[in-house]
Amino acid sequence: MMKKVKGIGFILSILAVFLLAACRGSDDDSTEENGETNYSEAVDHTIIGIEPGAGISVATENALEEYDNLDGWDVELSSTGAMMSELGTAIDNEEPIVITGWNPHWMFALYPDMKYLEDPQEVYGGEETLNSLARLGLEDDNPDAYQFIDQFEWEVEDMEEIMYEAEESGENIEDVAVQWVEDNQDRVDAWAEGVNDGNGAEIELASTPWDSERASSNVMKAAMEQHGFEVTVTEVDVAVVFESVASGDVDATLAAWLPLTHSEFYEANQDDFEDLGPNLEGAKIGLVVPEYMDIDSIEDLEAD
Ligand code: PBE
């Protein structure tokens, strides 16, 4: 008899466990379905973005329009620093997170286990180049500065080396860039080939507020200053970079991400500057998640 009661008690407690599990399953706040995490609910249907003025922020607003499965999603726009700290916290706790990511950047060096989500609608484009743009008239006014800027080109790895070292050491990108120029004199000599001394000519470069462009602008500043130019780097919003080159307020920029990231700003000003072509190839932007998230495509995210 005792045995039977015990048996029923056992069956009842198993039932209770199942019932509890079933109740949890129907709970609206739950992020577990059939034992699988619903990442979209877990991240509160929010993409963690960066500064509102960035090209990648514009592209992400477009993604929310283009992908039906992103209905009801938001992008949180604040700053690259804030995004990186949210990313760090999420990875430390193995929590899901969707960020706007790009290369060149040190994020993949610091967190190698991350992946770009596939983008079947190609909202984020494919491979990007970083182009140099000169104001109309620079070639006539200062052919040597023009030639120097036109001859500047380097690799993703060069730029990431500077960005990562500054991040690791806590030093300013400006200082690391000066050191890079000293350590890579052969590269600088190639950019300066055939260029006459600047004789103190003042050159103004417009740049954007990201480490990638801090690196290129300050490398170029150090390189040109070795050759007698006086270079000023001014950091402004992407829109202002394009406007100031187009209006001739500055001489040039190395910071144009093309063909997609800055397409809106490029098209609005394209008759009023000269595109000197890529100074770096193999850049990329997109939505990025940690590898431990079991999704591969933007289309794997679910509408709210
Ligand atoms: N970025 C880095 C910028 C350009 C440099 C990709 C964040 C953007 O405009 O999106």
PDB file of C-alpha atoms and ligand atoms in Angstrom:
ATOM      1  CA  MET A   1       0.000   0.000   0.000  1.00  0.00           C
ATOM      2  CA  MET A   2       2.702   2.415   1.112  1.00  0.00           C
ATOM      3  CA  LYS A   3       4.568   1.601  -2.050  1.00  0.00           C
ATOM      4  CA  LYS A   4       1.572   2.499  -4.212  1.00  0.00           C
ATOM      5  CA  VAL A   5       1.121   5.894  -2.494  1.00  0.00           C
ATOM      6  CA  LYS A   6       4.740   6.652  -2.994  1.00  0.00           C
ATOM      7  CA  GLY A   7       4.389   5.712  -6.659  1.00  0.00           C
ATOM      8  CA  ILE A   8       1.433   8.056  -7.132  1.00  0.00           C
ATOM      9  CA  GLY A   9       3.315  10.817  -5.342  1.00  0.00           C
ATOM     10  CA  PHE A  10       6.215  10.331  -7.701  1.00  0.00           C
ATOM     11  CA  ILE A  11       3.954  10.434 -10.764  1.00  0.00           C
ATOM     12  CA  LEU A  12       2.225  13.553  -9.391  1.00  0.00           C
ATOM     13  CA  SER A  13       5.501  15.358  -8.871  1.00  0.00           C
ATOM     14  CA  ILE A  14       6.635  14.490 -12.400  1.00  0.00           C
ATOM     15  CA  LEU A  15       3.302  15.834 -13.663  1.00  0.00           C
ATOM     16  CA  ALA A  16       3.800  19.008 -11.613  1.00  0.00           C
ATOM     17  CA  VAL A  17       7.202  19.538 -13.196  1.00  0.00           C
ATOM     18  CA  PHE A  18       5.680  19.175 -16.676  1.00  0.00           C
ATOM     19  CA  LEU A  19       2.821  21.514 -15.783  1.00  0.00           C
ATOM     20  CA  LEU A  20       5.247  24.126 -14.482  1.00  0.00           C
ATOM     21  CA  ALA A  21       7.323  23.822 -17.619  1.00  0.00           C
ATOM     22  CA  ALA A  22       4.198  24.194 -19.768  1.00  0.00           C
ATOM     23  CA  CYS A  23       3.150  27.331 -17.857  1.00  0.00           C
ATOM     24  CA  ARG A  24       6.610  28.826 -18.300  1.00  0.00           C
ATOM     25  CA  GLY A  25       6.375  28.055 -22.022  1.00  0.00           C
ATOM     26  CA  SER A  26       3.221  30.116 -22.411  1.00  0.00           C
ATOM     27  CA  ASP A  27       4.593  33.009 -20.387  1.00  0.00           C
ATOM     28  CA  ASP A  28       4.864  36.090 -22.659  1.00  0.00           C
ATOM     29  CA  ASP A  29       8.222  37.155 -21.259  1.00  0.00           C
ATOM     30  CA  SER A  30       9.809  33.811 -21.934  1.00  0.00           C
ATOM     31  CA  THR A  31      12.667  33.700 -24.408  1.00  0.00           C
ATOM     32  CA  GLU A  32      12.706  29.887 -24.530  1.00  0.00           C
ATOM     33  CA  GLU A  33      10.678  27.992 -27.107  1.00  0.00           C
ATOM     34  CA  ASN A  34      11.044  24.239 -27.458  1.00  0.00           C
ATOM     35  CA  GLY A  35      14.261  24.634 -25.532  1.00  0.00           C
ATOM     36  CA  GLU A  36      15.611  27.141 -28.092  1.00  0.00           C
ATOM     37  CA  THR A  37      16.351  30.741 -27.224  1.00  0.00           C
ATOM     38  CA  ASN A  38      14.190  33.292 -28.991  1.00  0.00           C
ATOM     39  CA  TYR A  39      17.022  35.737 -29.589  1.00  0.00           C
ATOM     40  CA  SER A  40      14.731  38.457 -30.896  1.00  0.00           C
ATOM     41  CA  GLU A  41      12.816  38.593 -27.615  1.00  0.00           C
ATOM     42  CA  ALA A  42      15.983  38.187 -25.600  1.00  0.00           C
ATOM     43  CA  VAL A  43      17.477  41.334 -27.172  1.00  0.00           C
ATOM     44  CA  ASP A  44      14.140  43.137 -26.845  1.00  0.00           C
ATOM     45  CA  HIS A  45      13.925  43.548 -30.664  1.00  0.00           C
ATOM     46  CA  THR A  46      16.731  46.087 -30.447  1.00  0.00           C
ATOM     47  CA  ILE A  47      19.911  46.448 -32.478  1.00  0.00           C
ATOM     48  CA  ILE A  48      22.693  48.184 -30.561  1.00  0.00           C
ATOM     49  CA  GLY A  49      24.064  50.840 -32.881  1.00  0.00           C
ATOM     50  CA  ILE A  50      26.517  53.753 -32.764  1.00  0.00           C
ATOM     51  CA  GLU A  51      26.412  57.521 -33.481  1.00  0.00           C
ATOM     52  CA  PRO A  52      23.271  58.750 -35.290  1.00  0.00           C
ATOM     53  CA  GLY A  53      25.357  60.493 -38.002  1.00  0.00           C
ATOM     54  CA  ALA A  54      27.200  57.345 -39.129  1.00  0.00           C
ATOM     55  CA  GLY A  55      26.658  55.729 -42.507  1.00  0.00           C
ATOM     56  CA  ILE A  56      26.115  52.383 -40.782  1.00  0.00           C
ATOM     57  CA  SER A  57      23.299  53.962 -38.753  1.00  0.00           C
ATOM     58  CA  VAL A  58      21.620  55.144 -41.961  1.00  0.00           C
ATOM     59  CA  ALA A  59      22.037  51.629 -43.427  1.00  0.00           C
ATOM     60  CA  THR A  60      20.500  50.106 -40.298  1.00  0.00           C
ATOM     61  CA  GLU A  61      17.458  52.397 -40.496  1.00  0.00           C
ATOM     62  CA  ASN A  62      17.151  51.146 -44.107  1.00  0.00           C
ATOM     63  CA  ALA A  63      17.424  47.528 -42.936  1.00  0.00           C
ATOM     64  CA  LEU A  64      14.491  48.049 -40.539  1.00  0.00           C
ATOM     65  CA  GLU A  65      12.450  49.239 -43.548  1.00  0.00           C
ATOM     66  CA  GLU A  66      13.610  46.576 -46.010  1.00  0.00           C
ATOM     67  CA  TYR A  67      13.332  43.408 -43.910  1.00  0.00           C
ATOM     68  CA  ASP A  68       9.725  42.440 -43.084  1.00  0.00           C
ATOM     69  CA  ASN A  69      11.024  40.239 -40.279  1.00  0.00           C
ATOM     70  CA  LEU A  70      12.462  43.363 -38.596  1.00  0.00           C
ATOM     71  CA  ASP A  71       8.963  44.835 -38.139  1.00  0.00           C
ATOM     72  CA  GLY A  72       8.733  46.296 -34.663  1.00  0.00           C
ATOM     73  CA  TRP A  73      12.524  46.396 -34.209  1.00  0.00           C
ATOM     74  CA  ASP A  74      14.447  49.482 -33.055  1.00  0.00           C
ATOM     75  CA  VAL A  75      18.040  50.572 -33.363  1.00  0.00           C
ATOM     76  CA  GLU A  76      19.573  52.128 -30.259  1.00  0.00           C
ATOM     77  CA  LEU A  77      21.832  54.950 -31.489  1.00  0.00           C
ATOM     78  CA  SER A  78      24.308  56.412 -29.023  1.00  0.00           C
ATOM     79  CA  SER A  79      28.053  56.053 -29.465  1.00  0.00           C
ATOM     80  CA  THR A  80      30.656  53.532 -30.546  1.00  0.00           C
ATOM     81  CA  GLY A  81      32.031  53.528 -26.977  1.00  0.00           C
ATOM     82  CA  ALA A  82      28.610  52.711 -25.505  1.00  0.00           C
ATOM     83  CA  MET A  83      28.068  49.947 -28.070  1.00  0.00           C
ATOM     84  CA  MET A  84      31.454  48.400 -27.341  1.00  0.00           C
ATOM     85  CA  SER A  85      30.766  48.380 -23.620  1.00  0.00           C
ATOM     86  CA  GLU A  86      27.350  46.723 -24.116  1.00  0.00           C
ATOM     87  CA  LEU A  87      29.043  44.175 -26.371  1.00  0.00           C
ATOM     88  CA  GLY A  88      31.680  43.463 -23.714  1.00  0.00           C
ATOM     89  CA  THR A  89      29.049  42.915 -21.022  1.00  0.00           C
ATOM     90  CA  ALA A  90      26.951  40.647 -23.264  1.00  0.00           C
ATOM     91  CA  ILE A  91      29.970  38.513 -24.215  1.00  0.00           C
ATOM     92  CA  ASP A  92      31.146  38.244 -20.596  1.00  0.00           C
ATOM     93  CA  ASN A  93      27.708  36.884 -19.676  1.00  0.00           C
ATOM     94  CA  GLU A  94      27.201  34.879 -22.898  1.00  0.00           C
ATOM     95  CA  GLU A  95      24.026  36.841 -23.537  1.00  0.00           C
ATOM     96  CA  PRO A  96      22.597  37.495 -26.986  1.00  0.00           C
ATOM     97  CA  ILE A  97      23.260  40.896 -28.584  1.00  0.00           C
ATOM     98  CA  VAL A  98      22.966  42.294 -32.130  1.00  0.00           C
ATOM     99  CA  ILE A  99      25.327  45.166 -32.953  1.00  0.00           C
ATOM    100  CA  THR A 100      26.251  47.241 -35.986  1.00  0.00           C
ATOM    101  CA  GLY A 101      29.801  46.096 -36.747  1.00  0.00           C
ATOM    102  CA  TRP A 102      32.514  46.884 -39.262  1.00  0.00           C
ATOM    103  CA  ASN A 103      36.096  46.308 -40.409  1.00  0.00           C
ATOM    104  CA  PRO A 104      38.637  47.746 -40.056  1.00  0.00           C
ATOM    105  CA  HIS A 105      38.091  47.861 -36.275  1.00  0.00           C
ATOM    106  CA  TRP A 106      39.650  46.204 -33.218  1.00  0.00           C
ATOM    107  CA  MET A 107      36.348  44.573 -32.211  1.00  0.00           C
ATOM    108  CA  PHE A 108      37.193  41.358 -34.098  1.00  0.00           C
ATOM    109  CA  ALA A 109      40.691  41.262 -32.664  1.00  0.00           C
ATOM    110  CA  LEU A 110      39.313  41.580 -29.136  1.00  0.00           C
ATOM    111  CA  TYR A 111      36.328  39.263 -29.707  1.00  0.00           C
ATOM    112  CA  PRO A 112      37.319  36.864 -32.512  1.00  0.00           C
ATOM    113  CA  ASP A 113      34.207  34.709 -31.952  1.00  0.00           C
ATOM    114  CA  MET A 114      31.786  36.995 -33.722  1.00  0.00           C
ATOM    115  CA  LYS A 115      30.138  36.754 -37.132  1.00  0.00           C
ATOM    116  CA  TYR A 116      28.427  39.007 -39.640  1.00  0.00           C
ATOM    117  CA  LEU A 117      24.798  38.024 -40.252  1.00  0.00           C
ATOM    118  CA  GLU A 118      24.062  37.241 -43.893  1.00  0.00           C
ATOM    119  CA  ASP A 119      22.265  40.099 -45.593  1.00  0.00           C
ATOM    120  CA  PRO A 120      20.202  38.641 -48.472  1.00  0.00           C
ATOM    121  CA  GLN A 121      18.664  42.051 -49.262  1.00  0.00           C
ATOM    122  CA  GLU A 122      22.164  43.578 -49.508  1.00  0.00           C
ATOM    123  CA  VAL A 123      21.195  46.541 -47.381  1.00  0.00           C
ATOM    124  CA  TYR A 124      24.778  46.713 -46.091  1.00  0.00           C
ATOM    125  CA  GLY A 125      26.349  46.216 -49.533  1.00  0.00           C
ATOM    126  CA  GLY A 126      29.384  44.042 -50.141  1.00  0.00           C
ATOM    127  CA  GLU A 127      33.042  44.897 -49.912  1.00  0.00           C
ATOM    128  CA  GLU A 128      33.669  48.590 -49.257  1.00  0.00           C
ATOM    129  CA  THR A 129      36.622  50.765 -50.116  1.00  0.00           C
ATOM    130  CA  LEU A 130      37.832  53.797 -48.211  1.00  0.00           C
ATOM    131  CA  ASN A 131      38.349  56.559 -50.739  1.00  0.00           C
ATOM    132  CA  SER A 132      40.241  59.839 -50.704  1.00  0.00           C
ATOM    133  CA  LEU A 133      38.376  62.899 -51.939  1.00  0.00           C
ATOM    134  CA  ALA A 134      40.009  66.213 -52.842  1.00  0.00           C
ATOM    135  CA  ARG A 135      38.428  69.630 -53.180  1.00  0.00           C
ATOM    136  CA  LEU A 136      38.124  70.936 -56.738  1.00  0.00           C
ATOM    137  CA  GLY A 137      41.172  73.104 -57.389  1.00  0.00           C
ATOM    138  CA  LEU A 138      43.599  71.375 -55.021  1.00  0.00           C
ATOM    139  CA  GLU A 139      45.495  69.895 -57.949  1.00  0.00           C
ATOM    140  CA  ASP A 140      46.149  73.382 -59.415  1.00  0.00           C
ATOM    141  CA  ASP A 141      46.733  75.130 -56.098  1.00  0.00           C
ATOM    142  CA  ASN A 142      49.076  72.568 -54.602  1.00  0.00           C
ATOM    143  CA  PRO A 143      50.017  69.762 -57.002  1.00  0.00           C
ATOM    144  CA  ASP A 144      52.477  68.230 -54.524  1.00  0.00           C
ATOM    145  CA  ALA A 145      49.951  67.898 -51.710  1.00  0.00           C
ATOM    146  CA  TYR A 146      47.457  66.558 -54.251  1.00  0.00           C
ATOM    147  CA  GLN A 147      49.918  63.959 -55.498  1.00  0.00           C
ATOM    148  CA  PHE A 148      50.889  62.904 -51.966  1.00  0.00           C
ATOM    149  CA  ILE A 149      47.252  62.359 -50.976  1.00  0.00           C
ATOM    150  CA  ASP A 150      46.538  60.622 -54.283  1.00  0.00           C
ATOM    151  CA  GLN A 151      49.445  58.195 -53.718  1.00  0.00           C
ATOM    152  CA  PHE A 152      48.384  57.268 -50.176  1.00  0.00           C
ATOM    153  CA  GLU A 153      47.184  53.670 -49.898  1.00  0.00           C
ATOM    154  CA  TRP A 154      47.489  50.907 -47.312  1.00  0.00           C
ATOM    155  CA  GLU A 155      45.899  47.671 -46.071  1.00  0.00           C
ATOM    156  CA  VAL A 156      43.174  46.711 -43.597  1.00  0.00           C
ATOM    157  CA  GLU A 157      45.877  45.056 -41.453  1.00  0.00           C
ATOM    158  CA  ASP A 158      47.901  48.297 -41.264  1.00  0.00           C
ATOM    159  CA  MET A 159      44.946  50.289 -40.058  1.00  0.00           C
ATOM    160  CA  GLU A 160      43.816  47.601 -37.597  1.00  0.00           C
ATOM    161  CA  GLU A 161      47.351  47.336 -36.199  1.00  0.00           C
ATOM    162  CA  ILE A 162      47.232  51.011 -35.186  1.00  0.00           C
ATOM    163  CA  MET A 163      43.670  50.799 -33.871  1.00  0.00           C
ATOM    164  CA  TYR A 164      44.327  47.677 -31.837  1.00  0.00           C
ATOM    165  CA  GLU A 165      47.581  48.954 -30.389  1.00  0.00           C
ATOM    166  CA  ALA A 166      45.978  52.211 -29.279  1.00  0.00           C
ATOM    167  CA  GLU A 167      43.104  50.285 -27.695  1.00  0.00           C
ATOM    168  CA  GLU A 168      45.420  47.850 -25.908  1.00  0.00           C
ATOM    169  CA  SER A 169      47.955  50.398 -24.671  1.00  0.00           C
ATOM    170  CA  GLY A 170      45.535  53.224 -23.923  1.00  0.00           C
ATOM    171  CA  GLU A 171      47.704  55.568 -26.009  1.00  0.00           C
ATOM    172  CA  ASN A 172      46.199  58.145 -28.363  1.00  0.00           C
ATOM    173  CA  ILE A 173      45.705  57.013 -31.942  1.00  0.00           C
ATOM    174  CA  GLU A 174      47.612  60.183 -32.947  1.00  0.00           C
ATOM    175  CA  ASP A 175      50.743  59.042 -31.084  1.00  0.00           C
ATOM    176  CA  VAL A 176      50.513  55.458 -32.324  1.00  0.00           C
ATOM    177  CA  ALA A 177      50.124  56.781 -35.889  1.00  0.00           C
ATOM    178  CA  VAL A 178      53.305  58.884 -35.584  1.00  0.00           C
ATOM    179  CA  GLN A 179      55.169  55.792 -34.369  1.00  0.00           C
ATOM    180  CA  TRP A 180      53.737  53.691 -37.236  1.00  0.00           C
ATOM    181  CA  VAL A 181      55.050  56.217 -39.747  1.00  0.00           C
ATOM    182  CA  GLU A 182      58.523  56.003 -38.190  1.00  0.00           C
ATOM    183  CA  ASP A 183      58.386  52.199 -38.249  1.00  0.00           C
ATOM    184  CA  ASN A 184      57.114  51.998 -41.844  1.00  0.00           C
ATOM    185  CA  GLN A 185      59.283  54.524 -43.598  1.00  0.00           C
ATOM    186  CA  ASP A 186      59.371  52.517 -46.830  1.00  0.00           C
ATOM    187  CA  ARG A 187      55.598  52.812 -47.147  1.00  0.00           C
ATOM    188  CA  VAL A 188      55.684  56.547 -46.543  1.00  0.00           C
ATOM    189  CA  ASP A 189      58.481  56.949 -49.088  1.00  0.00           C
ATOM    190  CA  ALA A 190      56.301  55.261 -51.714  1.00  0.00           C
ATOM    191  CA  TRP A 191      53.454  57.710 -51.080  1.00  0.00           C
ATOM    192  CA  ALA A 192      55.871  60.633 -51.291  1.00  0.00           C
ATOM    193  CA  GLU A 193      57.549  59.502 -54.502  1.00  0.00           C
ATOM    194  CA  GLY A 194      57.961  62.407 -56.915  1.00  0.00           C
ATOM    195  CA  VAL A 195      56.512  64.885 -54.398  1.00  0.00           C
ATOM    196  CA  ASN A 196      58.410  68.126 -53.781  1.00  0.00           C
ATOM    197  CA  ASP A 197      58.853  69.534 -50.266  1.00  0.00           C
ATOM    198  CA  GLY A 198      55.738  71.291 -48.973  1.00  0.00           C
ATOM    199  CA  ASN A 199      57.655  74.419 -47.879  1.00  0.00           C
ATOM    200  CA  GLY A 200      55.255  74.930 -44.999  1.00  0.00           C
ATOM    201  CA  ALA A 201      52.085  74.774 -47.110  1.00  0.00           C
ATOM    202  CA  GLU A 202      49.016  74.313 -44.904  1.00  0.00           C
ATOM    203  CA  ILE A 203      46.768  71.363 -45.668  1.00  0.00           C
ATOM    204  CA  GLU A 204      43.486  70.663 -43.936  1.00  0.00           C
ATOM    205  CA  LEU A 205      42.037  67.135 -43.798  1.00  0.00           C
ATOM    206  CA  ALA A 206      38.447  66.464 -42.711  1.00  0.00           C
ATOM    207  CA  SER A 207      37.964  63.268 -40.740  1.00  0.00           C
ATOM    208  CA  THR A 208      35.177  61.425 -38.924  1.00  0.00           C
ATOM    209  CA  PRO A 209      35.008  60.569 -35.209  1.00  0.00           C
ATOM    210  CA  TRP A 210      36.063  56.896 -35.508  1.00  0.00           C
ATOM    211  CA  ASP A 211      39.407  55.278 -34.773  1.00  0.00           C
ATOM    212  CA  SER A 212      39.701  54.014 -38.363  1.00  0.00           C
ATOM    213  CA  GLU A 213      39.772  57.561 -39.716  1.00  0.00           C
ATOM    214  CA  ARG A 214      41.794  58.876 -36.767  1.00  0.00           C
ATOM    215  CA  ALA A 215      44.402  56.320 -37.838  1.00  0.00           C
ATOM    216  CA  SER A 216      44.466  57.188 -41.561  1.00  0.00           C
ATOM    217  CA  SER A 217      44.309  60.959 -41.064  1.00  0.00           C
ATOM    218  CA  ASN A 218      47.037  61.003 -38.467  1.00  0.00           C
ATOM    219  CA  VAL A 219      49.292  58.672 -40.439  1.00  0.00           C
ATOM    220  CA  MET A 220      48.941  61.006 -43.402  1.00  0.00           C
ATOM    221  CA  LYS A 221      49.504  64.066 -41.197  1.00  0.00           C
ATOM    222  CA  ALA A 222      52.754  62.573 -39.842  1.00  0.00           C
ATOM    223  CA  ALA A 223      53.853  61.468 -43.326  1.00  0.00           C
ATOM    224  CA  MET A 224      53.174  64.858 -44.939  1.00  0.00           C
ATOM    225  CA  GLU A 225      54.788  66.746 -42.074  1.00  0.00           C
ATOM    226  CA  GLN A 226      58.008  64.794 -42.702  1.00  0.00           C
ATOM    227  CA  HIS A 227      57.924  66.418 -46.144  1.00  0.00           C
ATOM    228  CA  GLY A 228      57.412  70.004 -45.101  1.00  0.00           C
ATOM    229  CA  PHE A 229      53.606  70.300 -45.090  1.00  0.00           C
ATOM    230  CA  GLU A 230      51.647  71.669 -42.122  1.00  0.00           C
ATOM    231  CA  VAL A 231      48.616  69.419 -41.704  1.00  0.00           C
ATOM    232  CA  THR A 232      45.504  70.012 -39.621  1.00  0.00           C
ATOM    233  CA  VAL A 233      42.997  67.183 -39.038  1.00  0.00           C
ATOM    234  CA  THR A 234      39.441  68.239 -38.198  1.00  0.00           C
ATOM    235  CA  GLU A 235      36.960  65.659 -36.882  1.00  0.00           C
ATOM    236  CA  VAL A 236      33.361  66.276 -37.921  1.00  0.00           C
ATOM    237  CA  ASP A 237      30.177  64.330 -38.695  1.00  0.00           C
ATOM    238  CA  VAL A 238      30.159  62.334 -41.934  1.00  0.00           C
ATOM    239  CA  ALA A 239      27.730  64.786 -43.588  1.00  0.00           C
ATOM    240  CA  VAL A 240      30.039  67.705 -42.747  1.00  0.00           C
ATOM    241  CA  VAL A 241      33.103  65.863 -44.115  1.00  0.00           C
ATOM    242  CA  PHE A 242      31.459  65.671 -47.530  1.00  0.00           C
ATOM    243  CA  GLU A 243      30.076  69.218 -47.375  1.00  0.00           C
ATOM    244  CA  SER A 244      33.372  70.747 -46.339  1.00  0.00           C
ATOM    245  CA  VAL A 245      35.338  69.050 -49.140  1.00  0.00           C
ATOM    246  CA  ALA A 246      32.614  70.042 -51.625  1.00  0.00           C
ATOM    247  CA  SER A 247      32.601  73.667 -50.461  1.00  0.00           C
ATOM    248  CA  GLY A 248      36.410  73.815 -50.465  1.00  0.00           C
ATOM    249  CA  ASP A 249      36.578  74.577 -46.719  1.00  0.00           C
ATOM    250  CA  VAL A 250      39.041  71.715 -46.367  1.00  0.00           C
ATOM    251  CA  ASP A 251      41.512  70.323 -48.899  1.00  0.00           C
ATOM    252  CA  ALA A 252      40.742  66.635 -48.720  1.00  0.00           C
ATOM    253  CA  THR A 253      39.470  63.669 -46.751  1.00  0.00           C
ATOM    254  CA  LEU A 254      40.608  60.039 -46.553  1.00  0.00           C
ATOM    255  CA  ALA A 255      37.364  58.978 -44.866  1.00  0.00           C
ATOM    256  CA  ALA A 256      34.786  58.184 -47.588  1.00  0.00           C
ATOM    257  CA  TRP A 257      33.355  54.637 -47.156  1.00  0.00           C
ATOM    258  CA  LEU A 258      32.003  53.507 -50.552  1.00  0.00           C
ATOM    259  CA  PRO A 259      30.065  52.499 -52.522  1.00  0.00           C
ATOM    260  CA  LEU A 260      27.363  52.069 -49.893  1.00  0.00           C
ATOM    261  CA  THR A 261      28.118  53.336 -46.383  1.00  0.00           C
ATOM    262  CA  HIS A 262      28.378  57.005 -47.353  1.00  0.00           C
ATOM    263  CA  SER A 263      26.395  56.837 -50.611  1.00  0.00           C
ATOM    264  CA  GLU A 264      23.805  59.343 -49.434  1.00  0.00           C
ATOM    265  CA  PHE A 265      26.447  61.972 -48.587  1.00  0.00           C
ATOM    266  CA  TYR A 266      28.512  61.128 -51.668  1.00  0.00           C
ATOM    267  CA  GLU A 267      25.612  61.538 -54.084  1.00  0.00           C
ATOM    268  CA  ALA A 268      24.498  64.813 -52.516  1.00  0.00           C
ATOM    269  CA  ASN A 269      27.929  66.383 -53.221  1.00  0.00           C
ATOM    270  CA  GLN A 270      29.444  64.395 -56.079  1.00  0.00           C
ATOM    271  CA  ASP A 271      29.742  67.225 -58.619  1.00  0.00           C
ATOM    272  CA  ASP A 272      31.760  69.280 -56.184  1.00  0.00           C
ATOM    273  CA  PHE A 273      34.759  67.149 -55.287  1.00  0.00           C
ATOM    274  CA  GLU A 274      37.288  64.920 -56.989  1.00  0.00           C
ATOM    275  CA  ASP A 275      37.262  61.224 -56.053  1.00  0.00           C
ATOM    276  CA  LEU A 276      40.898  60.055 -55.945  1.00  0.00           C
ATOM    277  CA  GLY A 277      39.852  56.411 -55.555  1.00  0.00           C
ATOM    278  CA  PRO A 278      40.502  53.857 -52.807  1.00  0.00           C
ATOM    279  CA  ASN A 279      43.223  54.308 -50.187  1.00  0.00           C
ATOM    280  CA  LEU A 280      42.155  50.980 -48.603  1.00  0.00           C
ATOM    281  CA  GLU A 281      40.241  47.971 -49.924  1.00  0.00           C
ATOM    282  CA  GLY A 282      38.404  45.166 -48.135  1.00  0.00           C
ATOM    283  CA  ALA A 283      36.329  47.138 -45.617  1.00  0.00           C
ATOM    284  CA  LYS A 284      32.892  45.877 -44.558  1.00  0.00           C
ATOM    285  CA  ILE A 285      29.835  46.862 -42.525  1.00  0.00           C
ATOM    286  CA  GLY A 286      26.858  44.822 -41.293  1.00  0.00           C
ATOM    287  CA  LEU A 287      24.984  43.362 -38.361  1.00  0.00           C
ATOM    288  CA  VAL A 288      27.253  41.338 -36.104  1.00  0.00           C
ATOM    289  CA  VAL A 289      26.481  38.795 -33.364  1.00  0.00           C
ATOM    290  CA  PRO A 290      28.579  36.547 -31.099  1.00  0.00           C
ATOM    291  CA  GLU A 291      29.214  33.030 -32.492  1.00  0.00           C
ATOM    292  CA  TYR A 292      27.308  31.439 -29.607  1.00  0.00           C
ATOM    293  CA  MET A 293      24.084  32.777 -31.110  1.00  0.00           C
ATOM    294  CA  ASP A 294      22.683  30.032 -33.281  1.00  0.00           C
ATOM    295  CA  ILE A 295      21.574  32.223 -36.221  1.00  0.00           C
ATOM    296  CA  ASP A 296      23.248  33.043 -39.531  1.00  0.00           C
ATOM    297  CA  SER A 297      21.124  35.594 -41.335  1.00  0.00           C
ATOM    298  CA  ILE A 298      19.302  38.845 -40.674  1.00  0.00           C
ATOM    299  CA  GLU A 299      16.256  36.871 -41.831  1.00  0.00           C
ATOM    300  CA  ASP A 300      16.600  34.565 -38.805  1.00  0.00           C
ATOM    301  CA  LEU A 301      15.535  37.464 -36.559  1.00  0.00           C
ATOM    302  CA  GLU A 302      11.807  37.605 -35.783  1.00  0.00           C
ATOM    303  CA  ALA A 303       9.331  40.464 -35.944  1.00  0.00           C
ATOM    304  CA  ASP A 304       7.916  41.825 -32.694  1.00  0.00           C
TER     305      ASP A 304
HETATM  306  N1  PBE B   1      31.938  53.503 -39.532  1.00  0.00           N
HETATM  307  C1  PBE B   1      33.387  53.614 -39.337  1.00  0.00           C
HETATM  308  C2  PBE B   1      31.601  54.823 -40.117  1.00  0.00           C
HETATM  309  C3  PBE B   1      32.713  55.152 -41.001  1.00  0.00           C
HETATM  310  C4  PBE B   1      33.872  54.663 -40.250  1.00  0.00           C
HETATM  311  C5  PBE B   1      31.673  52.364 -40.413  1.00  0.00           C
HETATM  312  C6  PBE B   1      31.324  53.335 -38.248  1.00  0.00           C
HETATM  313  C7  PBE B   1      30.206  55.022 -40.698  1.00  0.00           C
HETATM  314  O1  PBE B   1      29.952  56.089 -41.258  1.00  0.00           O
HETATM  315  O2  PBE B   1      29.360  54.148 -40.520  1.00  0.00           O
END
